[in-house]
Amino acid sequence: MTQRFSIAIVGAGPAGYFTAQALQNLQTDDRKFSIDMFERLPTPWGLVRSGVAPDHPKIKTVSKVFEKIATTEGFRLFGNIELGRDISLEELKESYDAVVIATGSSQGKKLGIPGEDLPGSYSAAEIVPWYNGHPDFANLKVDLNTETAVVIGAGNVAMDVGRMFALDPHELDTTDTADYALVNLHASSIRKTFICGRRGPENAAFTAPELRELPKLEHTDVFLDPAVISEAQARAEKKGEIEKDLRSNLEAMKTVAEAEKKGNARSLTFRFLSTPLEIRGNGKVEEIILGINKVEGDTVVATGETYTIKCGIVVTAIGYEALHLDGLPYEKGRVLNNDGRVSENVYVVGWAKRGPSGVIGTNKSDASAVVELLVSDLKNPKNSPDIANQLRDKQIVDQSGWTKINAREVSEGESSGKPRRKMVDISEMILTATN
Ligand code: NAP
């Protein structure tokens, strides 16, 4: 006889969809899964919608995979349903055979230095969803009326933010950048953007494909001191054979450093071995003080020397932590778990499980491994009453509602050559979904 298990997935980002896909792949004639995906926003896709940089449309094509998963028999989307507001973890645990938490890491880590709270100092956890039209950040006041911006961190998020500030905004006209952000970026006075990493290029968390894009920027000159790359290369060689990813990174950085500068008014400059010490200003960000470091053996140490960059905006892109949800244990910014197992019939996947690392595809293998454990833990289906009865009074945006939002966004973008024109108002989204 066929056993049908019901699984709740909380969070409609890449980790959530790949969990659903892994479950779908493990279905047999004897074992089927009813999958209910709960999402706080009326729109799914998580970071693919509100994290991936608008000038990286190719990365967003994974949404086609998500839609295929979502339209497979046995899958339901419960959009606009928030854990803790509309339904509790306890209720999900009771109703479902297993609950998978896929809520990511949405809080930006703080530097903890003086001046970090001055107006003009932001976290990438605010700026990225702001330019991507996340409803929670649509009203964020972002003042780009400054010649110089500084981004802290040497990872791909710092690179995304730096590039978004440094690009000629006309290059974003045919992207899905939020309308209000595009207006603001067109009016931006930023001409110089700095990306500052605390360690050397050999320890940067950028990845080579992202670095290789930089010399292709037509209206922005990218500066990276070639001597700094040679020194990093020499240090890495001293340790033995350089592993493949690092070699690609250093080569890509060398290409950036040596690329011809076109005399563009817009520049993006990389500074390494620079630790932010203090942000200063009279009522708003006016400058940042950075400590100069040096490499000694395997460690980076302060030289005691500092330098200052006069700037009107600082964005910290130094990693993320998971937002705490009631009923879940947390440690070091993620849900405390054992290979994805949290407690009886509760599992965790993605950034909420392993911390904010890896690209979108990393979540696929990660989710598959957790789903294998989950399936091995299953005994007999609970056959609980349908949760939809309990949520009758809520304004659920289901897959058909989301399809309407999606279609409207895509059609509104078409006339201006954009992949979509994002809606940012939740009530407008719900109205579109339910009409
Ligand atoms: P990340 O890759 O972990 O980089 C974080 C950076 O912040 C590191 O350079 C780190 O330096 C620095 N940092 C941490 N604490 C600091 C402090 N107190 N002061 C100064 N610097 C500090 O994180 P991310 O950039 O947020 O990216 C998260 C994940 O998403 C990564 O796996 C990334 O590749 C991925 N992602 C991918 C793409 C893409 O594929 N296009 C785009 C965006 C994000 P240390 O190494 O010295 O700690």
CSV table of N, CA and C in Angstrom, one decimal, residues 8-149:
chain,number,residue,atom,x,y,z
A,8,ALA,N,6.3,19.7,5.8
A,8,ALA,CA,6.2,21.2,5.8
A,8,ALA,C,7.6,21.7,5.6
A,9,ILE,N,7.7,22.6,4.6
A,9,ILE,CA,9.0,23.3,4.4
A,9,ILE,C,8.8,24.8,4.8
A,10,VAL,N,9.6,25.4,5.7
A,10,VAL,CA,9.4,26.8,6.0
A,10,VAL,C,10.4,27.6,5.3
A,11,GLY,N,10.0,28.4,4.4
A,11,GLY,CA,11.0,29.3,3.7
A,11,GLY,C,11.0,28.8,2.2
A,12,ALA,N,10.7,29.8,1.3
A,12,ALA,CA,10.6,29.4,-0.1
A,12,ALA,C,11.8,30.0,-0.9
A,13,GLY,N,13.0,29.8,-0.3
A,13,GLY,CA,14.2,30.1,-1.0
A,13,GLY,C,14.8,28.9,-1.7
A,14,PRO,N,16.1,29.0,-2.2
A,14,PRO,CA,16.7,27.9,-2.9
A,14,PRO,C,16.8,26.6,-2.0
A,15,ALA,N,17.1,26.8,-0.7
A,15,ALA,CA,17.2,25.6,0.2
A,15,ALA,C,15.9,24.9,0.3
A,16,GLY,N,14.8,25.7,0.4
A,16,GLY,CA,13.5,25.1,0.5
A,16,GLY,C,13.1,24.4,-0.7
A,17,TYR,N,13.3,25.0,-1.9
A,17,TYR,CA,12.9,24.3,-3.2
A,17,TYR,C,13.8,23.1,-3.4
A,18,PHE,N,15.0,23.1,-3.1
A,18,PHE,CA,15.9,21.9,-3.3
A,18,PHE,C,15.5,20.8,-2.4
A,19,THR,N,15.0,21.2,-1.2
A,19,THR,CA,14.5,20.2,-0.3
A,19,THR,C,13.2,19.5,-0.9
A,20,ALA,N,12.3,20.3,-1.4
A,20,ALA,CA,11.1,19.7,-2.1
A,20,ALA,C,11.5,18.8,-3.2
A,21,GLN,N,12.5,19.3,-4.0
A,21,GLN,CA,13.0,18.5,-5.2
A,21,GLN,C,13.6,17.2,-4.7
A,22,ALA,N,14.4,17.2,-3.6
A,22,ALA,CA,15.0,16.0,-3.1
A,22,ALA,C,13.9,15.0,-2.7
A,23,LEU,N,12.8,15.5,-2.0
A,23,LEU,CA,11.7,14.7,-1.6
A,23,LEU,C,11.0,14.1,-2.8
A,24,GLN,N,10.8,14.9,-3.8
A,24,GLN,CA,10.1,14.5,-5.0
A,24,GLN,C,10.9,13.3,-5.7
A,25,ASN,N,12.2,13.5,-5.7
A,25,ASN,CA,13.1,12.5,-6.3
A,25,ASN,C,13.1,11.2,-5.6
A,26,LEU,N,12.7,11.2,-4.3
A,26,LEU,CA,12.7,10.0,-3.5
A,26,LEU,C,11.4,9.3,-3.5
A,27,GLN,N,10.4,9.8,-4.3
A,27,GLN,CA,9.1,9.2,-4.3
A,27,GLN,C,9.2,7.8,-5.0
A,28,THR,N,8.5,6.9,-4.5
A,28,THR,CA,8.4,5.6,-5.2
A,28,THR,C,6.9,5.2,-5.2
A,29,ASP,N,6.6,4.1,-5.8
A,29,ASP,CA,5.2,3.7,-5.9
A,29,ASP,C,4.6,3.5,-4.4
A,30,ASP,N,5.5,3.1,-3.5
A,30,ASP,CA,5.1,2.9,-2.1
A,30,ASP,C,5.1,4.1,-1.2
A,31,ARG,N,5.9,5.1,-1.7
A,31,ARG,CA,6.1,6.2,-0.8
A,31,ARG,C,5.9,7.6,-1.5
A,32,LYS,N,4.9,8.3,-1.1
A,32,LYS,CA,4.7,9.6,-1.8
A,32,LYS,C,4.8,10.7,-0.7
A,33,PHE,N,5.0,11.9,-1.2
A,33,PHE,CA,5.1,13.1,-0.3
A,33,PHE,C,4.2,14.2,-0.7
A,34,SER,N,3.4,14.7,0.3
A,34,SER,CA,2.6,15.9,0.1
A,34,SER,C,3.5,17.0,0.7
A,35,ILE,N,3.9,18.0,-0.1
A,35,ILE,CA,4.8,19.0,0.4
A,35,ILE,C,4.1,20.3,0.5
A,36,ASP,N,4.1,20.9,1.7
A,36,ASP,CA,3.5,22.3,1.8
A,36,ASP,C,4.7,23.2,2.2
A,37,MET,N,4.8,24.3,1.3
A,37,MET,CA,5.9,25.2,1.5
A,37,MET,C,5.3,26.5,2.1
A,38,PHE,N,5.8,27.0,3.2
A,38,PHE,CA,5.3,28.2,3.9
A,38,PHE,C,6.3,29.3,3.7
A,39,GLU,N,5.8,30.5,3.3
A,39,GLU,CA,6.7,31.6,3.0
A,39,GLU,C,6.0,32.9,3.6
A,40,ARG,N,6.8,33.6,4.3
A,40,ARG,CA,6.4,34.9,5.0
A,40,ARG,C,5.9,35.9,3.9
A,41,LEU,N,6.6,36.0,2.8
A,41,LEU,CA,6.2,37.0,1.8
A,41,LEU,C,5.2,36.4,0.8
A,42,PRO,N,4.4,37.2,0.1
A,42,PRO,CA,3.5,36.7,-0.9
A,42,PRO,C,4.3,36.2,-2.1
A,43,THR,N,5.6,36.4,-2.2
A,43,THR,CA,6.4,36.0,-3.3
A,43,THR,C,7.5,35.0,-2.9
A,44,PRO,N,7.7,33.9,-3.6
A,44,PRO,CA,8.7,32.9,-3.3
A,44,PRO,C,10.0,33.3,-3.9
A,45,TRP,N,11.0,32.3,-3.9
A,45,TRP,CA,12.3,32.3,-4.5
A,45,TRP,C,13.4,32.9,-3.6
A,46,GLY,N,13.0,33.5,-2.4
A,46,GLY,CA,14.1,33.9,-1.4
A,46,GLY,C,15.2,34.7,-2.1
A,47,LEU,N,16.4,34.3,-1.8
A,47,LEU,CA,17.6,35.1,-2.3
A,47,LEU,C,17.6,35.2,-3.8
A,48,VAL,N,17.0,34.3,-4.5
A,48,VAL,CA,17.0,34.5,-6.0
A,48,VAL,C,16.2,35.7,-6.4
A,49,ARG,N,15.2,36.1,-5.6
A,49,ARG,CA,14.5,37.3,-5.9
A,49,ARG,C,15.1,38.5,-5.2
A,50,SER,N,15.5,38.3,-3.9
A,50,SER,CA,15.9,39.5,-3.2
A,50,SER,C,17.4,39.5,-2.7
A,51,GLY,N,18.2,38.6,-3.3
A,51,GLY,CA,19.6,38.6,-2.9
A,51,GLY,C,20.5,38.7,-4.1
A,52,VAL,N,20.2,37.9,-5.1
A,52,VAL,CA,21.1,37.9,-6.3
A,52,VAL,C,21.1,39.3,-7.0
A,53,ALA,N,22.3,39.8,-7.3
A,53,ALA,CA,22.4,41.1,-7.9
A,53,ALA,C,21.6,41.3,-9.2
A,54,PRO,N,20.9,42.4,-9.4
A,54,PRO,CA,20.1,42.5,-10.6
A,54,PRO,C,20.8,42.4,-11.9
A,55,ASP,N,22.1,42.7,-11.9
A,55,ASP,CA,22.9,42.6,-13.1
A,55,ASP,C,23.4,41.2,-13.3
A,56,HIS,N,22.9,40.2,-12.6
A,56,HIS,CA,23.3,38.8,-12.7
A,56,HIS,C,22.0,38.0,-13.1
A,57,PRO,N,21.4,38.3,-14.2
A,57,PRO,CA,20.1,37.6,-14.5
A,57,PRO,C,20.3,36.1,-14.8
A,58,LYS,N,21.5,35.7,-15.2
A,58,LYS,CA,21.7,34.3,-15.5
A,58,LYS,C,21.5,33.5,-14.2
A,59,ILE,N,22.0,34.0,-13.1
A,59,ILE,CA,21.9,33.2,-11.9
A,59,ILE,C,20.4,33.0,-11.5
A,60,LYS,N,19.6,34.0,-11.9
A,60,LYS,CA,18.2,33.9,-11.5
A,60,LYS,C,17.4,32.9,-12.4
A,61,THR,N,18.0,32.3,-13.4
A,61,THR,CA,17.3,31.4,-14.3
A,61,THR,C,17.0,30.1,-13.5
A,62,VAL,N,17.6,29.9,-12.3
A,62,VAL,CA,17.3,28.7,-11.5
A,62,VAL,C,15.8,28.8,-11.1
A,63,SER,N,15.2,29.9,-11.1
A,63,SER,CA,13.8,30.0,-10.7
A,63,SER,C,12.9,29.1,-11.6
A,64,LYS,N,13.4,28.8,-12.8
A,64,LYS,CA,12.6,27.9,-13.7
A,64,LYS,C,12.5,26.5,-13.1
A,65,VAL,N,13.7,26.1,-12.5
A,65,VAL,CA,13.7,24.8,-11.7
A,65,VAL,C,12.7,24.9,-10.6
A,66,PHE,N,12.7,26.0,-9.8
A,66,PHE,CA,11.8,26.2,-8.7
A,66,PHE,C,10.3,26.0,-9.1
A,67,GLU,N,10.0,26.6,-10.3
A,67,GLU,CA,8.6,26.6,-10.8
A,67,GLU,C,8.2,25.2,-11.2
A,68,LYS,N,9.2,24.5,-11.7
A,68,LYS,CA,8.9,23.1,-12.1
A,68,LYS,C,8.6,22.2,-10.8
A,69,ILE,N,9.4,22.5,-9.8
A,69,ILE,CA,9.2,21.7,-8.5
A,69,ILE,C,7.8,22.1,-8.0
A,70,ALA,N,7.5,23.4,-8.1
A,70,ALA,CA,6.2,23.9,-7.5
A,70,ALA,C,5.0,23.4,-8.2
A,71,THR,N,5.1,23.1,-9.5
A,71,THR,CA,4.0,22.6,-10.3
A,71,THR,C,3.9,21.1,-10.4
A,72,THR,N,4.7,20.4,-9.6
A,72,THR,CA,4.7,19.0,-9.6
A,72,THR,C,3.6,18.5,-8.6
A,73,GLU,N,3.0,17.5,-8.9
A,73,GLU,CA,1.8,17.0,-8.1
A,73,GLU,C,2.3,16.8,-6.6
A,74,GLY,N,1.4,17.2,-5.7
A,74,GLY,CA,1.7,17.0,-4.3
A,74,GLY,C,2.4,18.2,-3.6
A,75,PHE,N,2.7,19.3,-4.4
A,75,PHE,CA,3.3,20.5,-3.8
A,75,PHE,C,2.3,21.6,-3.7
A,76,ARG,N,2.3,22.3,-2.5
A,76,ARG,CA,1.4,23.5,-2.4
A,76,ARG,C,2.3,24.6,-1.8
A,77,LEU,N,2.0,25.8,-2.3
A,77,LEU,CA,2.7,27.0,-1.7
A,77,LEU,C,1.7,27.7,-0.8
A,78,PHE,N,2.2,28.0,0.4
A,78,PHE,CA,1.4,28.9,1.3
A,78,PHE,C,2.1,30.2,1.5
A,79,GLY,N,2.0,31.1,0.5
A,79,GLY,CA,2.7,32.4,0.6
A,79,GLY,C,1.9,33.3,1.5
A,80,ASN,N,2.6,34.3,2.1
A,80,ASN,CA,2.0,35.3,3.0
A,80,ASN,C,1.6,34.6,4.3
A,81,ILE,N,2.3,33.5,4.6
A,81,ILE,CA,2.0,32.8,5.9
A,81,ILE,C,3.3,32.8,6.7
A,82,GLU,N,3.3,33.5,7.8
A,82,GLU,CA,4.5,33.6,8.6
A,82,GLU,C,4.5,32.7,9.8
A,83,LEU,N,5.6,32.0,10.0
A,83,LEU,CA,5.8,31.1,11.2
A,83,LEU,C,5.9,32.1,12.4
A,84,GLY,N,5.1,31.8,13.4
A,84,GLY,CA,5.1,32.6,14.6
A,84,GLY,C,4.0,33.7,14.6
A,85,ARG,N,3.6,34.0,13.4
A,85,ARG,CA,2.5,35.0,13.3
A,85,ARG,C,1.2,34.3,12.9
A,86,ASP,N,1.2,33.5,11.9
A,86,ASP,CA,0.0,32.8,11.4
A,86,ASP,C,-0.1,31.4,11.8
A,87,ILE,N,1.1,30.8,12.2
A,87,ILE,CA,1.1,29.4,12.6
A,87,ILE,C,2.4,29.2,13.4
A,88,SER,N,2.3,28.3,14.4
A,88,SER,CA,3.4,28.1,15.2
A,88,SER,C,4.2,26.8,14.8
A,89,LEU,N,5.4,26.8,15.2
A,89,LEU,CA,6.3,25.6,15.0
A,89,LEU,C,5.6,24.4,15.6
A,90,GLU,N,5.0,24.5,16.8
A,90,GLU,CA,4.4,23.4,17.5
A,90,GLU,C,3.3,22.8,16.6
A,91,GLU,N,2.5,23.8,16.0
A,91,GLU,CA,1.3,23.3,15.2
A,91,GLU,C,1.9,22.5,13.9
A,92,LEU,N,2.9,23.0,13.4
A,92,LEU,CA,3.5,22.3,12.2
A,92,LEU,C,4.0,21.0,12.6
A,93,LYS,N,4.7,20.9,13.8
A,93,LYS,CA,5.2,19.6,14.2
A,93,LYS,C,4.1,18.6,14.4
A,94,GLU,N,3.0,19.1,15.0
A,94,GLU,CA,1.9,18.2,15.2
A,94,GLU,C,1.2,17.7,13.9
A,95,SER,N,1.1,18.6,13.0
A,95,SER,CA,0.4,18.3,11.7
A,95,SER,C,1.2,17.5,10.7
A,96,TYR,N,2.5,17.7,10.7
A,96,TYR,CA,3.3,17.1,9.6
A,96,TYR,C,4.1,16.0,10.1
A,97,ASP,N,4.5,15.1,9.2
A,97,ASP,CA,5.4,14.0,9.5
A,97,ASP,C,6.8,14.6,9.7
A,98,ALA,N,7.1,15.6,9.0
A,98,ALA,CA,8.4,16.3,9.3
A,98,ALA,C,8.3,17.8,8.9
A,99,VAL,N,9.1,18.6,9.6
A,99,VAL,CA,9.1,20.0,9.3
A,99,VAL,C,10.6,20.4,9.0
A,100,VAL,N,10.7,21.1,7.8
A,100,VAL,CA,12.1,21.5,7.4
A,100,VAL,C,12.2,23.0,7.5
A,101,ILE,N,13.1,23.5,8.2
A,101,ILE,CA,13.3,24.9,8.4
A,101,ILE,C,14.3,25.3,7.3
A,102,ALA,N,13.9,26.3,6.4
A,102,ALA,CA,14.8,26.7,5.3
A,102,ALA,C,14.7,28.3,5.3
A,103,THR,N,14.9,28.9,6.4
A,103,THR,CA,14.6,30.3,6.5
A,103,THR,C,15.9,31.2,6.3
A,104,GLY,N,17.0,30.6,6.0
A,104,GLY,CA,18.2,31.3,5.6
A,104,GLY,C,18.8,32.1,6.8
A,105,SER,N,19.6,33.1,6.4
A,105,SER,CA,20.3,34.0,7.4
A,105,SER,C,20.0,35.4,6.9
A,106,SER,N,19.2,36.1,7.6
A,106,SER,CA,18.9,37.5,7.0
A,106,SER,C,19.5,38.6,7.7
A,107,GLN,N,20.1,38.4,8.9
A,107,GLN,CA,20.7,39.5,9.6
A,107,GLN,C,22.1,39.7,9.3
A,108,GLY,N,22.5,40.9,9.0
A,108,GLY,CA,23.9,41.2,8.7
A,108,GLY,C,24.7,41.2,10.0
A,109,LYS,N,25.9,40.7,9.9
A,109,LYS,CA,26.8,40.7,11.1
A,109,LYS,C,27.3,42.2,11.3
A,110,LYS,N,27.6,42.5,12.5
A,110,LYS,CA,28.0,43.9,12.8
A,110,LYS,C,29.6,43.9,13.0
A,111,LEU,N,30.2,45.1,12.7
A,111,LEU,CA,31.6,45.2,12.9
A,111,LEU,C,31.9,45.5,14.4
A,112,GLY,N,30.9,46.2,15.1
A,112,GLY,CA,31.2,46.5,16.5
A,112,GLY,C,32.2,47.6,16.7
A,113,ILE,N,32.3,48.5,15.7
A,113,ILE,CA,33.2,49.6,15.9
A,113,ILE,C,32.5,50.9,16.1
A,114,PRO,N,33.2,51.9,16.7
A,114,PRO,CA,32.5,53.2,16.9
A,114,PRO,C,32.0,53.8,15.6
A,115,GLY,N,30.9,54.4,15.6
A,115,GLY,CA,30.3,55.1,14.4
A,115,GLY,C,29.5,54.2,13.5
A,116,GLU,N,29.4,52.9,13.9
A,116,GLU,CA,28.7,52.0,13.0
A,116,GLU,C,27.2,52.3,12.8
A,117,ASP,N,26.7,53.0,13.8
A,117,ASP,CA,25.3,53.3,13.8
A,117,ASP,C,25.0,54.7,13.2
A,118,LEU,N,26.0,55.4,12.7
A,118,LEU,CA,25.8,56.7,12.1
A,118,LEU,C,24.9,56.6,10.9
A,119,PRO,N,24.0,57.6,10.6
A,119,PRO,CA,23.3,57.6,9.3
A,119,PRO,C,24.3,57.5,8.2
A,120,GLY,N,24.1,56.7,7.2
A,120,GLY,CA,25.0,56.5,6.1
A,120,GLY,C,25.8,55.3,6.3
A,121,SER,N,25.7,54.6,7.4
A,121,SER,CA,26.4,53.3,7.6
A,121,SER,C,25.3,52.2,7.5
A,122,TYR,N,25.4,51.3,6.6
A,122,TYR,CA,24.4,50.3,6.4
A,122,TYR,C,25.0,48.9,6.4
A,123,SER,N,24.2,47.9,6.5
A,123,SER,CA,24.6,46.6,6.4
A,123,SER,C,24.2,46.1,5.0
A,124,ALA,N,25.0,45.2,4.4
A,124,ALA,CA,24.6,44.6,3.1
A,124,ALA,C,23.2,44.0,3.2
A,125,ALA,N,22.9,43.5,4.5
A,125,ALA,CA,21.6,42.9,4.7
A,125,ALA,C,20.4,43.8,4.5
A,126,GLU,N,20.7,45.1,4.4
A,126,GLU,CA,19.7,46.1,4.1
A,126,GLU,C,19.8,46.6,2.7
A,127,ILE,N,21.1,46.9,2.2
A,127,ILE,CA,21.2,47.4,0.9
A,127,ILE,C,20.9,46.4,-0.2
A,128,VAL,N,21.2,45.2,0.0
A,128,VAL,CA,21.0,44.2,-1.1
A,128,VAL,C,19.4,44.0,-1.3
A,129,PRO,N,18.7,43.7,-0.2
A,129,PRO,CA,17.2,43.7,-0.4
A,129,PRO,C,16.6,45.0,-0.8
A,130,TRP,N,17.2,46.1,-0.5
A,130,TRP,CA,16.7,47.4,-0.9
A,130,TRP,C,16.8,47.5,-2.4
A,131,TYR,N,17.9,47.3,-3.0
A,131,TYR,CA,18.0,47.4,-4.5
A,131,TYR,C,17.2,46.3,-5.2
A,132,ASN,N,16.9,45.3,-4.5
A,132,ASN,CA,16.1,44.2,-5.1
A,132,ASN,C,14.6,44.2,-4.8
A,133,GLY,N,14.2,45.3,-4.2
A,133,GLY,CA,12.7,45.5,-4.1
A,133,GLY,C,12.1,44.6,-3.0
A,134,HIS,N,12.8,44.2,-2.0
A,134,HIS,CA,12.2,43.5,-0.9
A,134,HIS,C,11.2,44.4,-0.1
A,135,PRO,N,10.0,44.0,0.1
A,135,PRO,CA,9.0,44.9,0.7
A,135,PRO,C,9.5,45.5,2.0
A,136,ASP,N,10.2,44.7,2.8
A,136,ASP,CA,10.7,45.2,4.1
A,136,ASP,C,11.7,46.4,4.0
A,137,PHE,N,12.3,46.5,2.8
A,137,PHE,CA,13.4,47.5,2.7
A,137,PHE,C,13.0,48.6,1.7
A,138,ALA,N,11.8,48.6,1.2
A,138,ALA,CA,11.4,49.5,0.1
A,138,ALA,C,11.5,51.0,0.6
A,139,ASN,N,11.3,51.1,1.9
A,139,ASN,CA,11.2,52.5,2.5
A,139,ASN,C,12.5,52.9,3.1
A,140,LEU,N,13.5,52.1,3.0
A,140,LEU,CA,14.8,52.4,3.6
A,140,LEU,C,15.4,53.7,2.9
A,141,LYS,N,15.8,54.7,3.8
A,141,LYS,CA,16.3,55.9,3.2
A,141,LYS,C,17.8,55.6,2.9
A,142,VAL,N,18.1,55.6,1.6
A,142,VAL,CA,19.5,55.4,1.2
A,142,VAL,C,20.0,56.6,0.5
A,143,ASP,N,20.9,57.3,1.2
A,143,ASP,CA,21.5,58.6,0.7
A,143,ASP,C,22.7,58.3,-0.1
A,144,LEU,N,22.6,58.4,-1.4
A,144,LEU,CA,23.8,58.2,-2.3
A,144,LEU,C,24.4,59.6,-2.8
A,145,ASN,N,24.1,60.6,-2.0
A,145,ASN,CA,24.5,61.9,-2.4
A,145,ASN,C,25.9,62.1,-1.8
A,146,THR,N,26.9,61.3,-2.3
A,146,THR,CA,28.2,61.4,-1.8
A,146,THR,C,29.1,60.9,-2.9
A,147,GLU,N,30.4,61.4,-3.0
A,147,GLU,CA,31.2,61.0,-4.1
A,147,GLU,C,31.8,59.7,-3.8
A,148,THR,N,32.0,59.3,-2.5
A,148,THR,CA,32.7,58.1,-2.2
A,148,THR,C,32.0,57.1,-1.3
A,149,ALA,N,32.0,55.9,-1.7
A,149,ALA,CA,31.3,54.8,-0.9
A,149,ALA,C,32.4,53.8,-0.5
